[in-house]
């Protein structure tokens, strides 16, 4: 295994969201100029959909220890609480964007939005009420009653009010976060409560579970009281730990003996998070960042650190290279943050992006000395770059909504190779005031020095939840070198401005411009985050049908690699109906054929097949095939 020296250093006093300081300054500038605005969105950011259907929870009690830091594998694919630990139906959202400097990656956010990211009440000024709740599954504590451990059962957790400066802090006396325990007779009793709070770092609490609550149907729950009409009166909870053999001062973070990842890796590309693969190959200058970093909290004593970085093709989950960094001496300070990094292999990136793909850098902290699987959750974080048919500065999640009082907005992109601009995608951020149906002009410029835009098309705002809305250009445009895409907001913004999603997790490098009437100037918030507008370059367009292209349709295979059963999930592709599944080996021979008649047919039994690389083909009714690689291990 190849050894690499790490780019390793400490950053005294660093905070996970130090970029929010710059954002505070930007907000002050915006208020003074009253031309550009940032405001909270009506729903928290979500890279994955919440669970929409509410079902009865599992009544089987679980045992101790109960530990939740919201970093298990479940949270790689969902923002809803894991029903292995929590009752279904919670309105909280698990995310890594709204809390400031949490103990580890991800926290549970409580606000006035339900599980579908919609306000509980649509009224403008509703009274405070119960909004979000997070209820544990039943926990078997009866065996501890009457034993020497009966007085040693404690629940601890970390909490924070509000978070970043744009998130509404709990302000009224009725705004509160509550913890309750369930008695043997089913009644709930409050054991802890905090009312309206100023912004502050995470704080830990620890509560003893009384002897008469030690029964096999024990549960605890967090309740939020506040305004039920949006992302207001926000609280965050993390590091929830229930166990015996504890004491009132037992508040040491226990997820890892040494480290916990607190921020995900920095981006792979220098300027973009996504770039058309043909354009990436055409660049003569380096487009990858020099290095990629994560930030980890030192939670225990000083020890040598080791970690791996796995470079993978995310489409197939195939590892391309593994870098090992080890024997790094950590700082002696308790709870100090450190920054870990590795150089990006630009040659490897260019080698594997000869065709559309998604590349992933996956950091894995060495968990030597930690044997409890429940404490190994927060040892992995990953960052991806997409090489497809579009440009993006953002990471796909919006923390804020951006809008102008009036005027034009333009976002710059660079195409070293001649190509065709066929679509433009907008992420429309929802707030209390809906802008659905508002008309505006989609615009494309070759130069901002020109008197008029090269292309103008009248469109309307169409919300698409936590996703982008794509507009097809009536006339595809050939672009090369610097070009700009954006919009002209006609009329007054007082009733329904065009609100574009704003991602604060990365910074756009001098790419955004506004024109309020006579000249173009750099946006005042250009260095605070990313505007969520994406140009799409599809050389094979114009598209003449609304039917999805089967060759480009999404097909998910999991688990991959696998040794027993594989589930194929193409049902998320609208307008496409699978007819049968085929599995081919690398010689092209069909080794498994499975017709598709009902949902169970999406499962494939590969237990009798030898280890190796295979191709899953999903044949579609009416013609067309979707294919994905599958790795079988033994």
PDB file of C-alpha atoms in Angstrom, residues 88-362:
ATOM      1  CA  UNK A  88     -41.310   6.945  12.400  1.00  0.00           C
ATOM      2  CA  UNK A  89     -43.157  10.158  11.656  1.00  0.00           C
ATOM      3  CA  UNK A  90     -40.709  12.640  13.153  1.00  0.00           C
ATOM      4  CA  UNK A  91     -40.587  16.071  11.548  1.00  0.00           C
ATOM      5  CA  UNK A  92     -36.929  16.689  12.409  1.00  0.00           C
ATOM      6  CA  UNK A  93     -34.308  16.841   9.674  1.00  0.00           C
ATOM      7  CA  UNK A  94     -30.818  15.373  10.020  1.00  0.00           C
ATOM      8  CA  UNK A  95     -28.313  17.643   8.275  1.00  0.00           C
ATOM      9  CA  UNK A  96     -24.818  19.086   8.424  1.00  0.00           C
ATOM     10  CA  UNK A  97     -25.641  22.656   7.388  1.00  0.00           C
ATOM     11  CA  UNK A  98     -27.792  24.399   9.995  1.00  0.00           C
ATOM     12  CA  UNK A  99     -25.959  23.724  13.265  1.00  0.00           C
ATOM     13  CA  UNK A 100     -22.752  25.601  14.101  1.00  0.00           C
ATOM     14  CA  UNK A 101     -19.733  23.545  15.134  1.00  0.00           C
ATOM     15  CA  UNK A 102     -21.579  20.419  16.330  1.00  0.00           C
ATOM     16  CA  UNK A 103     -19.618  17.694  18.162  1.00  0.00           C
ATOM     17  CA  UNK A 104     -19.560  15.636  14.961  1.00  0.00           C
ATOM     18  CA  UNK A 105     -20.847  15.524  11.426  1.00  0.00           C
ATOM     19  CA  UNK A 106     -24.677  15.929  11.339  1.00  0.00           C
ATOM     20  CA  UNK A 107     -27.236  16.997  13.939  1.00  0.00           C
ATOM     21  CA  UNK A 108     -31.036  16.764  14.251  1.00  0.00           C
ATOM     22  CA  UNK A 109     -32.789  20.086  13.551  1.00  0.00           C
ATOM     23  CA  UNK A 110     -36.137  21.015  15.146  1.00  0.00           C
ATOM     24  CA  UNK A 111     -38.208  23.828  13.605  1.00  0.00           C
ATOM     25  CA  UNK A 112     -41.685  24.649  12.300  1.00  0.00           C
ATOM     26  CA  UNK A 113     -41.564  22.273   9.309  1.00  0.00           C
ATOM     27  CA  UNK A 114     -43.026  18.788   9.066  1.00  0.00           C
ATOM     28  CA  UNK A 115     -41.469  15.622   7.610  1.00  0.00           C
ATOM     29  CA  UNK A 116     -42.370  16.787   4.097  1.00  0.00           C
ATOM     30  CA  UNK A 117     -40.508  20.064   4.691  1.00  0.00           C
ATOM     31  CA  UNK A 118     -43.757  21.988   4.680  1.00  0.00           C
ATOM     32  CA  UNK A 119     -44.956  24.385   7.420  1.00  0.00           C
ATOM     33  CA  UNK A 120     -47.289  22.800   9.971  1.00  0.00           C
ATOM     34  CA  UNK A 121     -49.499  25.910   9.644  1.00  0.00           C
ATOM     35  CA  UNK A 122     -49.718  28.193   6.604  1.00  0.00           C
ATOM     36  CA  UNK A 123     -50.930  31.279   8.481  1.00  0.00           C
ATOM     37  CA  UNK A 124     -48.665  34.322   8.553  1.00  0.00           C
ATOM     38  CA  UNK A 125     -48.541  34.817  12.341  1.00  0.00           C
ATOM     39  CA  UNK A 126     -49.820  31.677  14.065  1.00  0.00           C
ATOM     40  CA  UNK A 127     -49.427  31.192  17.832  1.00  0.00           C
ATOM     41  CA  UNK A 128     -46.666  28.989  19.219  1.00  0.00           C
ATOM     42  CA  UNK A 129     -47.498  25.307  19.381  1.00  0.00           C
ATOM     43  CA  UNK A 130     -45.953  21.849  19.474  1.00  0.00           C
ATOM     44  CA  UNK A 131     -44.091  21.341  16.177  1.00  0.00           C
ATOM     45  CA  UNK A 132     -41.306  18.782  15.768  1.00  0.00           C
ATOM     46  CA  UNK A 133     -40.803  15.733  17.956  1.00  0.00           C
ATOM     47  CA  UNK A 134     -38.210  12.962  18.110  1.00  0.00           C
ATOM     48  CA  UNK A 135     -39.381   9.850  19.982  1.00  0.00           C
ATOM     49  CA  UNK A 136     -37.114   6.926  20.799  1.00  0.00           C
ATOM     50  CA  UNK A 137     -38.130   3.343  20.243  1.00  0.00           C
ATOM     51  CA  UNK A 138     -39.077   1.332  23.304  1.00  0.00           C
ATOM     52  CA  UNK A 139     -36.005   0.471  25.386  1.00  0.00           C
ATOM     53  CA  UNK A 140     -35.767  -2.510  27.755  1.00  0.00           C
ATOM     54  CA  UNK A 141     -34.672  -1.154  31.147  1.00  0.00           C
ATOM     55  CA  UNK A 142     -36.690  -3.501  33.370  1.00  0.00           C
ATOM     56  CA  UNK A 143     -33.745  -5.801  34.052  1.00  0.00           C
ATOM     57  CA  UNK A 144     -31.891  -2.976  35.806  1.00  0.00           C
ATOM     58  CA  UNK A 145     -34.626  -2.337  38.392  1.00  0.00           C
ATOM     59  CA  UNK A 146     -33.618  -3.389  41.892  1.00  0.00           C
ATOM     60  CA  UNK A 147     -29.980  -4.029  40.911  1.00  0.00           C
ATOM     61  CA  UNK A 148     -26.785  -2.227  41.772  1.00  0.00           C
ATOM     62  CA  UNK A 149     -26.991  -0.447  38.422  1.00  0.00           C
ATOM     63  CA  UNK A 150     -30.427   1.045  39.059  1.00  0.00           C
ATOM     64  CA  UNK A 151     -29.053   4.424  40.127  1.00  0.00           C
ATOM     65  CA  UNK A 152     -26.545   4.660  37.278  1.00  0.00           C
ATOM     66  CA  UNK A 153     -28.846   5.051  34.237  1.00  0.00           C
ATOM     67  CA  UNK A 154     -28.380   8.469  32.611  1.00  0.00           C
ATOM     68  CA  UNK A 155     -29.398  10.158  29.368  1.00  0.00           C
ATOM     69  CA  UNK A 156     -27.025  12.784  27.970  1.00  0.00           C
ATOM     70  CA  UNK A 157     -27.226  14.916  24.831  1.00  0.00           C
ATOM     71  CA  UNK A 158     -25.794  18.058  23.253  1.00  0.00           C
ATOM     72  CA  UNK A 159     -28.088  20.933  22.232  1.00  0.00           C
ATOM     73  CA  UNK A 160     -27.882  24.299  20.499  1.00  0.00           C
ATOM     74  CA  UNK A 161     -30.403  27.084  19.892  1.00  0.00           C
ATOM     75  CA  UNK A 162     -30.604  28.645  16.418  1.00  0.00           C
ATOM     76  CA  UNK A 163     -27.186  28.226  14.806  1.00  0.00           C
ATOM     77  CA  UNK A 164     -26.036  30.337  11.827  1.00  0.00           C
ATOM     78  CA  UNK A 165     -27.019  34.024  11.869  1.00  0.00           C
ATOM     79  CA  UNK A 166     -29.730  33.621   9.238  1.00  0.00           C
ATOM     80  CA  UNK A 167     -31.544  30.877  11.200  1.00  0.00           C
ATOM     81  CA  UNK A 168     -34.295  32.196  13.459  1.00  0.00           C
ATOM     82  CA  UNK A 169     -33.398  31.749  17.128  1.00  0.00           C
ATOM     83  CA  UNK A 170     -36.121  30.809  19.638  1.00  0.00           C
ATOM     84  CA  UNK A 171     -37.278  34.222  20.848  1.00  0.00           C
ATOM     85  CA  UNK A 172     -40.627  33.982  22.655  1.00  0.00           C
ATOM     86  CA  UNK A 173     -41.085  32.725  26.212  1.00  0.00           C
ATOM     87  CA  UNK A 174     -43.182  29.869  24.855  1.00  0.00           C
ATOM     88  CA  UNK A 175     -40.404  28.758  22.471  1.00  0.00           C
ATOM     89  CA  UNK A 176     -38.820  25.745  24.113  1.00  0.00           C
ATOM     90  CA  UNK A 177     -37.037  22.418  23.764  1.00  0.00           C
ATOM     91  CA  UNK A 178     -38.371  19.706  26.089  1.00  0.00           C
ATOM     92  CA  UNK A 179     -37.187  16.231  27.134  1.00  0.00           C
ATOM     93  CA  UNK A 180     -39.763  13.784  28.516  1.00  0.00           C
ATOM     94  CA  UNK A 181     -39.620  10.200  29.876  1.00  0.00           C
ATOM     95  CA  UNK A 182     -42.397   7.601  29.524  1.00  0.00           C
ATOM     96  CA  UNK A 183     -43.749   6.063  32.736  1.00  0.00           C
ATOM     97  CA  UNK A 184     -44.859   2.392  32.998  1.00  0.00           C
ATOM     98  CA  UNK A 185     -48.508   3.507  32.687  1.00  0.00           C
ATOM     99  CA  UNK A 186     -47.740   5.253  29.363  1.00  0.00           C
ATOM    100  CA  UNK A 187     -47.874   8.834  30.655  1.00  0.00           C
ATOM    101  CA  UNK A 188     -45.131  11.280  29.637  1.00  0.00           C
ATOM    102  CA  UNK A 189     -43.345  13.408  32.248  1.00  0.00           C
ATOM    103  CA  UNK A 190     -41.098  16.412  31.571  1.00  0.00           C
ATOM    104  CA  UNK A 191     -37.573  16.100  33.013  1.00  0.00           C
ATOM    105  CA  UNK A 192     -35.792  18.962  31.232  1.00  0.00           C
ATOM    106  CA  UNK A 193     -36.786  22.128  29.398  1.00  0.00           C
ATOM    107  CA  UNK A 194     -35.076  25.191  27.918  1.00  0.00           C
ATOM    108  CA  UNK A 195     -36.902  28.340  26.870  1.00  0.00           C
ATOM    109  CA  UNK A 196     -35.895  31.021  24.374  1.00  0.00           C
ATOM    110  CA  UNK A 197     -32.133  31.198  23.990  1.00  0.00           C
ATOM    111  CA  UNK A 198     -29.491  33.423  22.472  1.00  0.00           C
ATOM    112  CA  UNK A 199     -27.100  31.921  19.936  1.00  0.00           C
ATOM    113  CA  UNK A 200     -24.413  29.922  21.665  1.00  0.00           C
ATOM    114  CA  UNK A 201     -22.165  26.881  21.117  1.00  0.00           C
ATOM    115  CA  UNK A 202     -23.424  23.353  21.743  1.00  0.00           C
ATOM    116  CA  UNK A 203     -23.956  22.546  25.412  1.00  0.00           C
ATOM    117  CA  UNK A 204     -24.250  19.143  27.072  1.00  0.00           C
ATOM    118  CA  UNK A 205     -26.930  18.001  29.489  1.00  0.00           C
ATOM    119  CA  UNK A 206     -27.160  14.790  31.491  1.00  0.00           C
ATOM    120  CA  UNK A 207     -30.351  13.525  33.183  1.00  0.00           C
ATOM    121  CA  UNK A 208     -30.739  10.576  35.543  1.00  0.00           C
ATOM    122  CA  UNK A 209     -33.503   8.075  34.758  1.00  0.00           C
ATOM    123  CA  UNK A 210     -35.303   7.416  38.105  1.00  0.00           C
ATOM    124  CA  UNK A 211     -35.751   3.886  39.409  1.00  0.00           C
ATOM    125  CA  UNK A 212     -39.508   3.868  38.829  1.00  0.00           C
ATOM    126  CA  UNK A 213     -38.902   4.515  35.109  1.00  0.00           C
ATOM    127  CA  UNK A 214     -36.805   1.369  34.670  1.00  0.00           C
ATOM    128  CA  UNK A 215     -39.311  -0.745  32.720  1.00  0.00           C
ATOM    129  CA  UNK A 216     -39.198  -2.595  29.377  1.00  0.00           C
ATOM    130  CA  UNK A 217     -41.402  -0.083  27.559  1.00  0.00           C
ATOM    131  CA  UNK A 218     -39.298   2.941  28.493  1.00  0.00           C
ATOM    132  CA  UNK A 219     -39.049   5.746  25.951  1.00  0.00           C
ATOM    133  CA  UNK A 220     -37.714   9.293  25.895  1.00  0.00           C
ATOM    134  CA  UNK A 221     -38.596  12.084  23.505  1.00  0.00           C
ATOM    135  CA  UNK A 222     -37.571  15.589  22.454  1.00  0.00           C
ATOM    136  CA  UNK A 223     -40.336  18.136  21.779  1.00  0.00           C
ATOM    137  CA  UNK A 224     -40.093  21.555  20.163  1.00  0.00           C
ATOM    138  CA  UNK A 225     -42.585  24.363  20.858  1.00  0.00           C
ATOM    139  CA  UNK A 226     -42.435  27.358  18.538  1.00  0.00           C
ATOM    140  CA  UNK A 227     -43.845  29.012  15.439  1.00  0.00           C
ATOM    141  CA  UNK A 228     -45.306  26.318  13.168  1.00  0.00           C
ATOM    142  CA  UNK A 229     -45.109  28.200   9.854  1.00  0.00           C
ATOM    143  CA  UNK A 230     -41.516  27.761   8.683  1.00  0.00           C
ATOM    144  CA  UNK A 231     -37.843  27.456   9.511  1.00  0.00           C
ATOM    145  CA  UNK A 232     -38.213  29.396  12.786  1.00  0.00           C
ATOM    146  CA  UNK A 233     -37.456  28.903  16.496  1.00  0.00           C
ATOM    147  CA  UNK A 234     -34.778  26.400  15.591  1.00  0.00           C
ATOM    148  CA  UNK A 235     -33.012  23.970  17.945  1.00  0.00           C
ATOM    149  CA  UNK A 236     -30.386  21.312  17.218  1.00  0.00           C
ATOM    150  CA  UNK A 237     -29.678  18.075  19.132  1.00  0.00           C
ATOM    151  CA  UNK A 238     -26.686  15.745  18.790  1.00  0.00           C
ATOM    152  CA  UNK A 239     -24.718  13.066  20.684  1.00  0.00           C
ATOM    153  CA  UNK A 240     -27.629  11.348  22.438  1.00  0.00           C
ATOM    154  CA  UNK A 241     -26.377   8.659  24.827  1.00  0.00           C
ATOM    155  CA  UNK A 242     -28.414   6.478  27.211  1.00  0.00           C
ATOM    156  CA  UNK A 243     -26.670   3.789  29.269  1.00  0.00           C
ATOM    157  CA  UNK A 244     -26.100   2.286  32.713  1.00  0.00           C
ATOM    158  CA  UNK A 245     -22.909   2.606  34.785  1.00  0.00           C
ATOM    159  CA  UNK A 246     -22.843   6.362  34.348  1.00  0.00           C
ATOM    160  CA  UNK A 247     -22.827   9.292  36.778  1.00  0.00           C
ATOM    161  CA  UNK A 248     -23.918  12.932  36.836  1.00  0.00           C
ATOM    162  CA  UNK A 249     -20.578  14.235  35.565  1.00  0.00           C
ATOM    163  CA  UNK A 250     -20.219  11.679  32.768  1.00  0.00           C
ATOM    164  CA  UNK A 251     -20.359  14.065  29.805  1.00  0.00           C
ATOM    165  CA  UNK A 252     -17.228  12.976  27.909  1.00  0.00           C
ATOM    166  CA  UNK A 253     -17.892  12.528  24.202  1.00  0.00           C
ATOM    167  CA  UNK A 254     -17.823   8.798  23.626  1.00  0.00           C
ATOM    168  CA  UNK A 255     -18.249   8.281  19.889  1.00  0.00           C
ATOM    169  CA  UNK A 256     -14.543   7.753  19.355  1.00  0.00           C
ATOM    170  CA  UNK A 257     -11.634   7.462  21.704  1.00  0.00           C
ATOM    171  CA  UNK A 258      -9.705   9.941  19.589  1.00  0.00           C
ATOM    172  CA  UNK A 259     -11.479  11.746  16.732  1.00  0.00           C
ATOM    173  CA  UNK A 260     -14.815  12.580  15.164  1.00  0.00           C
ATOM    174  CA  UNK A 261     -15.264  14.101  11.718  1.00  0.00           C
ATOM    175  CA  UNK A 262     -16.903  17.502  12.062  1.00  0.00           C
ATOM    176  CA  UNK A 263     -16.928  18.784   8.472  1.00  0.00           C
ATOM    177  CA  UNK A 264     -17.027  16.957   5.192  1.00  0.00           C
ATOM    178  CA  UNK A 265     -14.188  17.161   2.667  1.00  0.00           C
ATOM    179  CA  UNK A 266     -13.521  20.269   0.619  1.00  0.00           C
ATOM    180  CA  UNK A 267     -14.368  20.033  -3.072  1.00  0.00           C
ATOM    181  CA  UNK A 268     -12.261  18.178  -5.620  1.00  0.00           C
ATOM    182  CA  UNK A 269     -12.452  20.764  -8.377  1.00  0.00           C
ATOM    183  CA  UNK A 270     -10.894  24.193  -8.043  1.00  0.00           C
ATOM    184  CA  UNK A 271     -13.999  26.177  -8.975  1.00  0.00           C
ATOM    185  CA  UNK A 272     -16.869  23.789  -9.693  1.00  0.00           C
ATOM    186  CA  UNK A 273     -18.651  20.858  -8.098  1.00  0.00           C
ATOM    187  CA  UNK A 274     -19.746  19.584 -11.538  1.00  0.00           C
ATOM    188  CA  UNK A 275     -18.380  20.139 -15.029  1.00  0.00           C
ATOM    189  CA  UNK A 276     -19.157  18.579 -18.450  1.00  0.00           C
ATOM    190  CA  UNK A 277     -16.655  15.757 -18.876  1.00  0.00           C
ATOM    191  CA  UNK A 278     -15.672  16.817 -22.412  1.00  0.00           C
ATOM    192  CA  UNK A 279     -14.995  20.352 -21.180  1.00  0.00           C
ATOM    193  CA  UNK A 280     -12.891  19.059 -18.295  1.00  0.00           C
ATOM    194  CA  UNK A 281     -10.721  17.088 -20.681  1.00  0.00           C
ATOM    195  CA  UNK A 282     -10.300  20.145 -22.915  1.00  0.00           C
ATOM    196  CA  UNK A 283      -8.878  22.385 -20.190  1.00  0.00           C
ATOM    197  CA  UNK A 284      -5.142  22.959 -20.576  1.00  0.00           C
ATOM    198  CA  UNK A 285      -4.793  24.310 -17.025  1.00  0.00           C
ATOM    199  CA  UNK A 286      -5.329  22.257 -13.876  1.00  0.00           C
ATOM    200  CA  UNK A 287      -8.982  22.259 -12.781  1.00  0.00           C
ATOM    201  CA  UNK A 288      -8.684  20.043  -9.728  1.00  0.00           C
ATOM    202  CA  UNK A 289      -7.883  21.547  -6.363  1.00  0.00           C
ATOM    203  CA  UNK A 290      -4.356  21.021  -5.068  1.00  0.00           C
ATOM    204  CA  UNK A 291      -5.602  19.029  -2.083  1.00  0.00           C
ATOM    205  CA  UNK A 292      -8.815  17.944  -0.423  1.00  0.00           C
ATOM    206  CA  UNK A 293      -9.331  18.339   3.333  1.00  0.00           C
ATOM    207  CA  UNK A 294     -11.579  17.279   6.171  1.00  0.00           C
ATOM    208  CA  UNK A 295     -11.814  18.736   9.670  1.00  0.00           C
ATOM    209  CA  UNK A 296     -11.925  16.448  12.698  1.00  0.00           C
ATOM    210  CA  UNK A 297     -12.535  17.187  16.367  1.00  0.00           C
ATOM    211  CA  UNK A 298      -9.998  15.773  18.786  1.00  0.00           C
ATOM    212  CA  UNK A 299     -12.317  14.365  21.469  1.00  0.00           C
ATOM    213  CA  UNK A 300      -9.928  12.352  23.591  1.00  0.00           C
ATOM    214  CA  UNK A 301      -6.299  12.146  24.593  1.00  0.00           C
ATOM    215  CA  UNK A 302      -3.299  12.712  22.359  1.00  0.00           C
ATOM    216  CA  UNK A 303      -2.587   9.698  20.150  1.00  0.00           C
ATOM    217  CA  UNK A 304      -1.030   8.991  16.763  1.00  0.00           C
ATOM    218  CA  UNK A 305      -3.533   9.277  13.937  1.00  0.00           C
ATOM    219  CA  UNK A 306      -3.921   7.271  10.760  1.00  0.00           C
ATOM    220  CA  UNK A 307      -6.480   7.535   7.984  1.00  0.00           C
ATOM    221  CA  UNK A 308      -7.180   6.261   4.486  1.00  0.00           C
ATOM    222  CA  UNK A 309      -8.423   8.108   1.437  1.00  0.00           C
ATOM    223  CA  UNK A 310     -10.240   5.876  -1.032  1.00  0.00           C
ATOM    224  CA  UNK A 311     -10.583   7.291  -4.548  1.00  0.00           C
ATOM    225  CA  UNK A 312     -13.635   5.695  -6.150  1.00  0.00           C
ATOM    226  CA  UNK A 313     -15.848   5.697  -9.190  1.00  0.00           C
ATOM    227  CA  UNK A 314     -19.079   6.536  -7.375  1.00  0.00           C
ATOM    228  CA  UNK A 315     -21.293   5.290 -10.215  1.00  0.00           C
ATOM    229  CA  UNK A 316     -20.052   1.721  -9.729  1.00  0.00           C
ATOM    230  CA  UNK A 317     -18.621   2.084  -6.210  1.00  0.00           C
ATOM    231  CA  UNK A 318     -15.320   0.708  -7.529  1.00  0.00           C
ATOM    232  CA  UNK A 319     -12.130   1.742  -5.778  1.00  0.00           C
ATOM    233  CA  UNK A 320      -9.497   3.180  -8.116  1.00  0.00           C
ATOM    234  CA  UNK A 321      -6.775   3.968  -5.603  1.00  0.00           C
ATOM    235  CA  UNK A 322      -6.199   3.943  -1.859  1.00  0.00           C
ATOM    236  CA  UNK A 323      -3.902   6.360  -0.061  1.00  0.00           C
ATOM    237  CA  UNK A 324      -2.724   5.640   3.488  1.00  0.00           C
ATOM    238  CA  UNK A 325      -1.590   8.358   5.888  1.00  0.00           C
ATOM    239  CA  UNK A 326      -0.408   7.253   9.318  1.00  0.00           C
ATOM    240  CA  UNK A 327       1.703   7.933  12.394  1.00  0.00           C
ATOM    241  CA  UNK A 328       0.705  11.572  12.632  1.00  0.00           C
ATOM    242  CA  UNK A 329       1.129  13.082  16.085  1.00  0.00           C
ATOM    243  CA  UNK A 330      -1.978  14.943  17.217  1.00  0.00           C
ATOM    244  CA  UNK A 331      -2.078  18.112  19.335  1.00  0.00           C
ATOM    245  CA  UNK A 332      -2.150  17.629  23.108  1.00  0.00           C
ATOM    246  CA  UNK A 333      -5.250  19.819  23.542  1.00  0.00           C
ATOM    247  CA  UNK A 334      -8.579  18.166  24.362  1.00  0.00           C
ATOM    248  CA  UNK A 335     -11.393  18.931  21.884  1.00  0.00           C
ATOM    249  CA  UNK A 336      -9.136  20.745  19.436  1.00  0.00           C
ATOM    250  CA  UNK A 337      -9.891  20.720  15.723  1.00  0.00           C
ATOM    251  CA  UNK A 338      -7.375  19.468  13.195  1.00  0.00           C
ATOM    252  CA  UNK A 339      -7.291  19.590   9.418  1.00  0.00           C
ATOM    253  CA  UNK A 340      -6.342  16.519   7.411  1.00  0.00           C
ATOM    254  CA  UNK A 341      -5.599  16.514   3.717  1.00  0.00           C
ATOM    255  CA  UNK A 342      -4.142  14.646   0.774  1.00  0.00           C
ATOM    256  CA  UNK A 343      -3.039  15.896  -2.654  1.00  0.00           C
ATOM    257  CA  UNK A 344      -5.424  15.323  -5.541  1.00  0.00           C
ATOM    258  CA  UNK A 345      -4.074  13.120  -8.305  1.00  0.00           C
ATOM    259  CA  UNK A 346      -4.924  15.256 -11.335  1.00  0.00           C
ATOM    260  CA  UNK A 347      -3.626  12.653 -13.796  1.00  0.00           C
ATOM    261  CA  UNK A 348      -5.840   9.960 -12.272  1.00  0.00           C
ATOM    262  CA  UNK A 349      -8.876  12.249 -12.386  1.00  0.00           C
ATOM    263  CA  UNK A 350      -8.312  12.919 -16.083  1.00  0.00           C
ATOM    264  CA  UNK A 351      -7.800   9.219 -16.750  1.00  0.00           C
ATOM    265  CA  UNK A 352     -11.128   8.157 -15.233  1.00  0.00           C
ATOM    266  CA  UNK A 353     -13.214  11.028 -16.624  1.00  0.00           C
ATOM    267  CA  UNK A 354     -12.978  10.139 -20.290  1.00  0.00           C
ATOM    268  CA  UNK A 355     -16.718   9.462 -20.112  1.00  0.00           C
ATOM    269  CA  UNK A 356     -19.547  10.670 -17.845  1.00  0.00           C
ATOM    270  CA  UNK A 357     -18.827   9.653 -14.278  1.00  0.00           C
ATOM    271  CA  UNK A 358     -18.891  10.773 -10.659  1.00  0.00           C
ATOM    272  CA  UNK A 359     -15.606  10.649  -8.769  1.00  0.00           C
ATOM    273  CA  UNK A 360     -15.488  10.307  -4.988  1.00  0.00           C
ATOM    274  CA  UNK A 361     -12.757  10.955  -2.434  1.00  0.00           C
ATOM    275  CA  UNK A 362     -13.690   9.036   0.722  1.00  0.00           C
TER     276      UNK A 362
END
